[in-house]
């Protein structure tokens, strides 16, 4: 049996109960789950494709792959051949299985960020490999590693890795034959910093060799409930992933593929959603600062990485007593023990309630 960590959210349950006991109800800023409507374009496309009796294509429809390539070109200055796009059942699924799909295994170490979304660690373990949480690649030494994960903008810190930093990671990995997988699910949520894709020519020098970019429509288009993501990049790697995924039945349903294509073609709803998060961030950030928290990083993404200098669980308890639920920083690594992660994914009404309660 592979040893997996305890599911961290179970540890938050008592604080959720405490927050739920607040007279005006809980304001849940713990999980980054979208609360705003699914865009009309997605619903319409999903309904129009409802009569889909046959098996969907693992590689996705040409329409979907062209929409993904078009979005990367239009919004992120990235040129990718539609053949080198592969839909995934949300991006968590790919994060969890990528080391396995790439053939990593016992004796391998998968490099993940020191403070990170927990599924990178889980994915390494599912493959029988070992997660290696480290930010500076110098620390890795001369050993060969199969895979290096980067995540910019970061969950949980909202930190953006500049093009120069990403370029060094790519060069380092290419020298050793390691694959770089860049989780870019918050790429469109830059606030003070402008995030850049690993597939941008400023980072990869125009070649996608050894690189995969992992994208999600959960946050950009409120499609977390549809399970909609894709991976794009190195043609050889994408082909290999496609081969294994075909055998394993890892395919996105046809109606969801249709919905994905529709939202990838449309920027208006994404700009509107971005505006909602921007407004919530504009009120929440100063409210936390006035109440004694310092916000670190958080120049992009869907979270405020906050600290009042005490242990994260004391902060969780104090906020839960006010009916506000946040995630403890140590869910994301030991280096997060003095921080809490505050998500912007609550309705305007709940965000206003948080601001009042912090006064
Ligand atoms: C960094 C990161 N990667 C991947 C995911 C998974 O997103 P999804 O499976 O909804 O595409 C999340 C979800 O919050 C995330 O924060």
Short mmCIF file of C-alpha atoms and ligand atoms in Angstrom, two decimals, residues 32 89-93 95 117 120 151 155 183 185-186 215-219 224 227-229 303, ligand 1:
data_model
loop_
_atom_site.label_atom_id
_atom_site.label_comp_id
_atom_site.label_asym_id
_atom_site.label_seq_id
_atom_site.Cartn_x
_atom_site.Cartn_y
_atom_site.Cartn_z
CA UNK A 32 -10.90 28.06 -3.35
CA UNK A 89 -10.69 15.86 -16.29
CA UNK A 90 -9.89 19.06 -14.40
CA UNK A 91 -6.23 19.72 -13.69
CA UNK A 92 -6.08 18.02 -10.28
CA UNK A 93 -6.42 14.66 -12.00
CA UNK A 95 -1.36 16.79 -11.26
CA UNK A 117 -0.82 22.70 -3.50
CA UNK A 120 2.05 17.54 -6.27
CA UNK A 151 3.27 26.91 -10.01
CA UNK A 155 -1.32 28.48 -4.55
CA UNK A 183 0.76 24.53 -13.24
CA UNK A 185 -4.33 27.49 -13.39
CA UNK A 186 -4.23 31.08 -12.04
CA UNK A 215 -4.32 24.71 -17.42
CA UNK A 216 -7.68 24.73 -15.75
CA UNK A 217 -11.01 26.35 -16.52
CA UNK A 218 -12.21 25.95 -12.92
CA UNK A 219 -11.23 29.43 -11.82
CA UNK A 224 -14.85 23.54 -11.27
CA UNK A 227 -14.05 19.18 -14.41
CA UNK A 228 -12.33 20.96 -17.28
CA UNK A 229 -8.60 21.34 -17.83
CA UNK A 303 -5.67 33.99 -2.33
C1 LIG B 1 -2.37 25.05 -7.92
C2 LIG B 1 -3.57 24.26 -8.30
N1 LIG B 1 -3.47 23.35 -9.26
C3 LIG B 1 -4.51 22.61 -9.63
C4 LIG B 1 -5.74 22.78 -9.05
C5 LIG B 1 -6.87 21.89 -9.48
O1 LIG B 1 -7.83 22.55 -10.18
P1 LIG B 1 -8.90 21.79 -11.07
O2 LIG B 1 -8.76 20.33 -10.82
O3 LIG B 1 -10.22 22.29 -10.61
O4 LIG B 1 -8.59 22.15 -12.47
C6 LIG B 1 -5.90 23.72 -8.03
C7 LIG B 1 -7.21 23.89 -7.40
O5 LIG B 1 -7.44 24.68 -6.55
C8 LIG B 1 -4.78 24.48 -7.66
O6 LIG B 1 -4.86 25.41 -6.71
#
